[in-house]
mmCIF file of C-alpha atoms in Angstrom:
data_model
loop_
_atom_site.group_PDB
_atom_site.id
_atom_site.type_symbol
_atom_site.label_atom_id
_atom_site.label_comp_id
_atom_site.label_asym_id
_atom_site.label_seq_id
_atom_site.Cartn_x
_atom_site.Cartn_y
_atom_site.Cartn_z
ATOM 1 C CA MET A 28 -3.329 13.625 -7.334
ATOM 2 C CA ILE A 29 -3.229 13.242 -3.550
ATOM 3 C CA GLU A 30 0.300 12.945 -2.161
ATOM 4 C CA THR A 31 1.238 11.745 1.312
ATOM 5 C CA ARG A 32 4.774 11.295 2.693
ATOM 6 C CA ARG A 33 6.299 9.547 5.686
ATOM 7 C CA VAL A 34 9.844 8.995 6.907
ATOM 8 C CA VAL A 35 10.477 5.486 8.229
ATOM 9 C CA GLY A 36 13.481 4.510 10.331
ATOM 10 C CA THR A 37 14.379 1.419 8.303
ATOM 11 C CA SER A 38 15.763 0.543 4.887
ATOM 12 C CA THR A 39 13.981 0.758 1.551
ATOM 13 C CA ASP A 40 14.326 -3.031 1.324
ATOM 14 C CA ASN A 41 12.419 -3.528 4.582
ATOM 15 C CA VAL A 42 9.617 -1.239 3.390
ATOM 16 C CA PHE A 43 9.424 -2.971 0.022
ATOM 17 C CA ALA A 44 9.381 -6.381 1.728
ATOM 18 C CA VAL A 45 6.022 -5.439 3.275
ATOM 19 C CA LEU A 46 4.697 -4.274 -0.105
ATOM 20 C CA ALA A 47 5.953 -7.506 -1.694
ATOM 21 C CA ASP A 48 4.025 -9.560 0.874
ATOM 22 C CA GLY A 49 0.518 -9.424 -0.565
ATOM 23 C CA TRP A 50 -0.866 -11.150 2.527
ATOM 24 C CA SER A 51 0.136 -8.087 4.599
ATOM 25 C CA TYR A 52 -2.049 -5.738 2.495
ATOM 26 C CA ALA A 53 -4.973 -5.678 4.940
ATOM 27 C CA GLY A 54 -2.515 -4.935 7.738
ATOM 28 C CA TRP A 55 -1.505 -1.565 6.339
ATOM 29 C CA VAL A 56 -4.206 -0.441 3.875
ATOM 30 C CA VAL A 57 -6.912 1.331 5.853
ATOM 31 C CA GLY A 58 -10.350 -0.017 4.966
ATOM 32 C CA ASN A 59 -9.209 -3.475 3.892
ATOM 33 C CA SER A 60 -10.174 -6.135 6.364
ATOM 34 C CA HIS A 61 -9.375 -9.516 4.831
ATOM 35 C CA ILE A 62 -7.122 -10.990 2.145
ATOM 36 C CA ARG A 63 -8.853 -13.830 0.297
ATOM 37 C CA ASP A 64 -6.025 -14.679 -2.085
ATOM 38 C CA VAL A 65 -2.787 -13.346 -3.574
ATOM 39 C CA ASP A 66 -1.815 -14.272 -7.122
ATOM 40 C CA ALA A 67 1.382 -16.278 -7.487
ATOM 41 C CA GLY A 68 4.270 -14.009 -8.412
ATOM 42 C CA TRP A 69 2.966 -10.941 -6.535
ATOM 43 C CA PRO A 70 4.068 -8.127 -7.030
ATOM 44 C CA ALA A 71 4.791 -8.835 -10.718
ATOM 45 C CA VAL A 72 2.942 -6.659 -13.225
ATOM 46 C CA GLY A 73 -0.585 -7.982 -13.741
ATOM 47 C CA THR A 74 -0.796 -9.944 -10.479
ATOM 48 C CA ARG A 75 -3.632 -9.216 -8.065
ATOM 49 C CA ILE A 76 -4.576 -9.236 -4.431
ATOM 50 C CA HIS A 77 -8.136 -10.399 -3.816
ATOM 51 C CA HIS A 78 -9.352 -8.595 -0.709
ATOM 52 C CA SER A 79 -12.410 -7.600 1.231
ATOM 53 C CA ALA A 80 -13.161 -4.129 2.512
ATOM 54 C CA GLY A 81 -15.415 -3.114 5.357
ATOM 55 C CA ALA A 82 -16.692 -4.906 8.433
ATOM 56 C CA TRP A 83 -18.443 -8.242 8.392
ATOM 57 C CA PRO A 84 -21.184 -8.923 7.355
ATOM 58 C CA ALA A 85 -21.159 -5.915 5.028
ATOM 59 C CA GLN A 86 -17.829 -6.730 3.394
ATOM 60 C CA ILE A 87 -17.237 -5.930 -0.253
ATOM 61 C CA GLU A 88 -15.004 -8.230 -2.264
ATOM 62 C CA ASP A 89 -12.608 -6.521 -4.651
ATOM 63 C CA THR A 90 -9.137 -6.673 -6.166
ATOM 64 C CA THR A 91 -5.992 -4.586 -6.481
ATOM 65 C CA SER A 92 -3.567 -5.213 -9.352
ATOM 66 C CA VAL A 93 0.036 -4.277 -10.083
ATOM 67 C CA LEU A 94 0.567 -1.819 -12.949
ATOM 68 C CA ALA A 95 4.330 -1.278 -12.530
ATOM 69 C CA VAL A 96 7.078 -2.349 -10.144
ATOM 70 C CA LYS A 97 10.736 -1.620 -9.498
ATOM 71 C CA PRO A 98 11.754 -3.889 -6.602
ATOM 72 C CA GLY A 99 12.973 -1.969 -3.592
ATOM 73 C CA ARG A 100 11.923 1.406 -4.982
ATOM 74 C CA TYR A 101 8.469 1.631 -6.571
ATOM 75 C CA LEU A 102 5.073 -0.045 -6.792
ATOM 76 C CA GLU A 103 2.131 1.214 -8.829
ATOM 77 C CA LEU A 104 -1.275 -0.315 -8.199
ATOM 78 C CA GLU A 105 -4.776 -0.096 -9.595
ATOM 79 C CA ALA A 106 -7.159 -0.292 -6.666
ATOM 80 C CA HIS A 107 -10.836 -0.924 -7.213
ATOM 81 C CA LEU A 108 -13.108 1.143 -5.016
ATOM 82 C CA TRP A 109 -16.234 -0.953 -5.518
ATOM 83 C CA VAL A 110 -19.034 1.262 -6.899
ATOM 84 C CA LEU A 111 -16.951 4.411 -6.403
ATOM 85 C CA GLY A 112 -14.570 3.490 -9.226
ATOM 86 C CA THR A 113 -10.846 2.894 -9.494
ATOM 87 C CA ALA A 114 -7.702 4.617 -8.289
ATOM 88 C CA ARG A 115 -4.056 4.549 -9.313
ATOM 89 C CA VAL A 116 -1.794 4.350 -6.281
ATOM 90 C CA ARG A 117 1.941 4.979 -6.655
ATOM 91 C CA ILE A 118 4.248 4.123 -3.767
ATOM 92 C CA SER A 119 7.836 5.336 -4.072
ATOM 93 C CA ILE A 120 10.541 4.494 -1.533
ATOM 94 C CA MET A 121 13.665 6.641 -1.388
ATOM 95 C CA PRO A 122 16.644 6.177 0.946
ATOM 96 C CA LEU A 123 17.432 9.109 3.207
ATOM 97 C CA HIS A 124 20.756 10.771 2.421
ATOM 98 C CA ASN A 125 22.013 10.280 5.969
ATOM 99 C CA GLY A 126 21.392 6.518 5.792
ATOM 100 C CA THR A 127 18.971 6.440 8.735
ATOM 101 C CA GLY A 128 15.897 5.239 6.894
ATOM 102 C CA ALA A 129 13.626 5.853 3.951
ATOM 103 C CA GLU A 130 11.000 8.285 2.775
ATOM 104 C CA VAL A 131 7.818 6.665 1.504
ATOM 105 C CA ILE A 132 5.662 8.691 -0.881
ATOM 106 C CA MET A 133 2.129 7.586 -1.694
ATOM 107 C CA GLU A 134 0.303 9.267 -4.568
ATOM 108 C CA GLU A 135 -3.325 8.419 -5.215
ATOM 109 C CA GLU A 136 -5.446 9.476 -8.136
ATOM 110 C CA ILE A 137 -9.058 8.534 -8.831
ATOM 111 C CA THR A 138 -9.056 7.238 -12.409
ATOM 112 C CA GLY A 139 -12.617 6.060 -13.002
ATOM 113 C CA GLY A 140 -16.144 5.825 -11.688
ATOM 114 C CA PRO A 141 -18.365 8.330 -9.892
ATOM 115 C CA ALA A 142 -15.629 9.374 -7.407
ATOM 116 C CA LYS A 143 -13.634 10.851 -10.314
ATOM 117 C CA ARG A 144 -16.225 13.629 -10.518
ATOM 118 C CA LEU A 145 -15.421 14.835 -7.005
ATOM 119 C CA PRO A 146 -13.332 18.013 -6.883
ATOM 120 C CA GLU A 147 -9.690 17.389 -5.945
ATOM 121 C CA VAL A 148 -10.126 19.248 -2.653
ATOM 122 C CA VAL A 149 -12.911 16.821 -1.674
ATOM 123 C CA GLN A 150 -10.847 13.821 -2.780
ATOM 124 C CA GLY A 151 -7.987 15.143 -0.650
ATOM 125 C CA ALA A 152 -10.246 15.488 2.378
ATOM 126 C CA LEU A 153 -11.490 11.925 1.903
ATOM 127 C CA PHE A 154 -8.186 10.193 1.225
ATOM 128 C CA ARG A 155 -5.317 12.192 2.781
ATOM 129 C CA SER A 156 -5.953 11.142 6.400
ATOM 130 C CA ARG A 157 -6.579 7.537 5.288
ATOM 131 C CA ASN A 158 -3.304 7.496 3.372
ATOM 132 C CA THR A 159 -1.440 9.074 6.302
ATOM 133 C CA GLU A 160 -2.629 6.229 8.536
ATOM 134 C CA SER A 161 -1.849 3.636 5.835
ATOM 135 C CA LEU A 162 1.747 4.898 5.604
ATOM 136 C CA ALA A 163 2.055 4.854 9.405
ATOM 137 C CA ARG A 164 0.933 1.202 9.423
ATOM 138 C CA LEU A 165 3.247 0.353 6.518
ATOM 139 C CA GLY A 166 6.142 1.945 8.395
ATOM 140 C CA ASP A 167 5.335 0.058 11.590
ATOM 141 C CA LEU A 168 5.189 -3.260 9.735
ATOM 142 C CA ALA A 169 8.518 -2.513 8.011
ATOM 143 C CA LEU A 170 10.136 -1.644 11.360
ATOM 144 C CA GLY A 171 8.667 -4.761 12.954
ATOM 145 C CA ARG A 172 9.922 -6.915 10.095
ATOM 146 C CA ALA A 173 13.416 -5.417 10.457
ATOM 147 C CA THR A 174 13.389 -6.044 14.219
ATOM 148 C CA ALA A 175 12.206 -9.633 13.737
ATOM 149 C CA VAL A 176 15.018 -10.298 11.238
ATOM 150 C CA LEU A 177 17.590 -8.822 13.628
ATOM 151 C CA SER A 178 16.234 -10.904 16.507
ATOM 152 C CA ALA A 179 16.360 -14.072 14.407
ATOM 153 C CA ASP A 180 19.966 -13.296 13.399
ATOM 154 C CA GLU A 181 20.957 -12.729 17.041
ATOM 155 C CA THR A 182 19.357 -16.014 18.064
ATOM 156 C CA VAL A 183 21.331 -17.923 15.440
ATOM 157 C CA VAL A 184 24.631 -16.284 16.466
ATOM 158 C CA GLN A 185 24.214 -17.094 20.150
#
């Protein structure tokens, strides 16, 4: 299991709002380049994001599906890694005790395919930096979403 953590200066609801927007997936998941479709009801258990990975014209079409969800707190996904196999990705969002933001924890585990045979230290080397960047992007999108909502509220009040 590869675990990556990041503190984000916004609420758990703002972070989860990005996760709940399946169309934003390629904006924060490193390696994904295009969203082809998002099942109605995302992120309900069993729904999928249909995405492409890689750079055109060598894009690979694949899917990611929801295994478990607790709105505002937790999302568990099964990500297909093309010929490499599948991975279980758990994203937990916990409010900071001082009320200044949230801690986002991403755990990734290869669950099938040839990549499962790689030693954990090799898996960590391959995925930890990718997941660190993915959490940074997720945090930036959550902060941007929060700022956009605040700006829209201020515009209405004026």
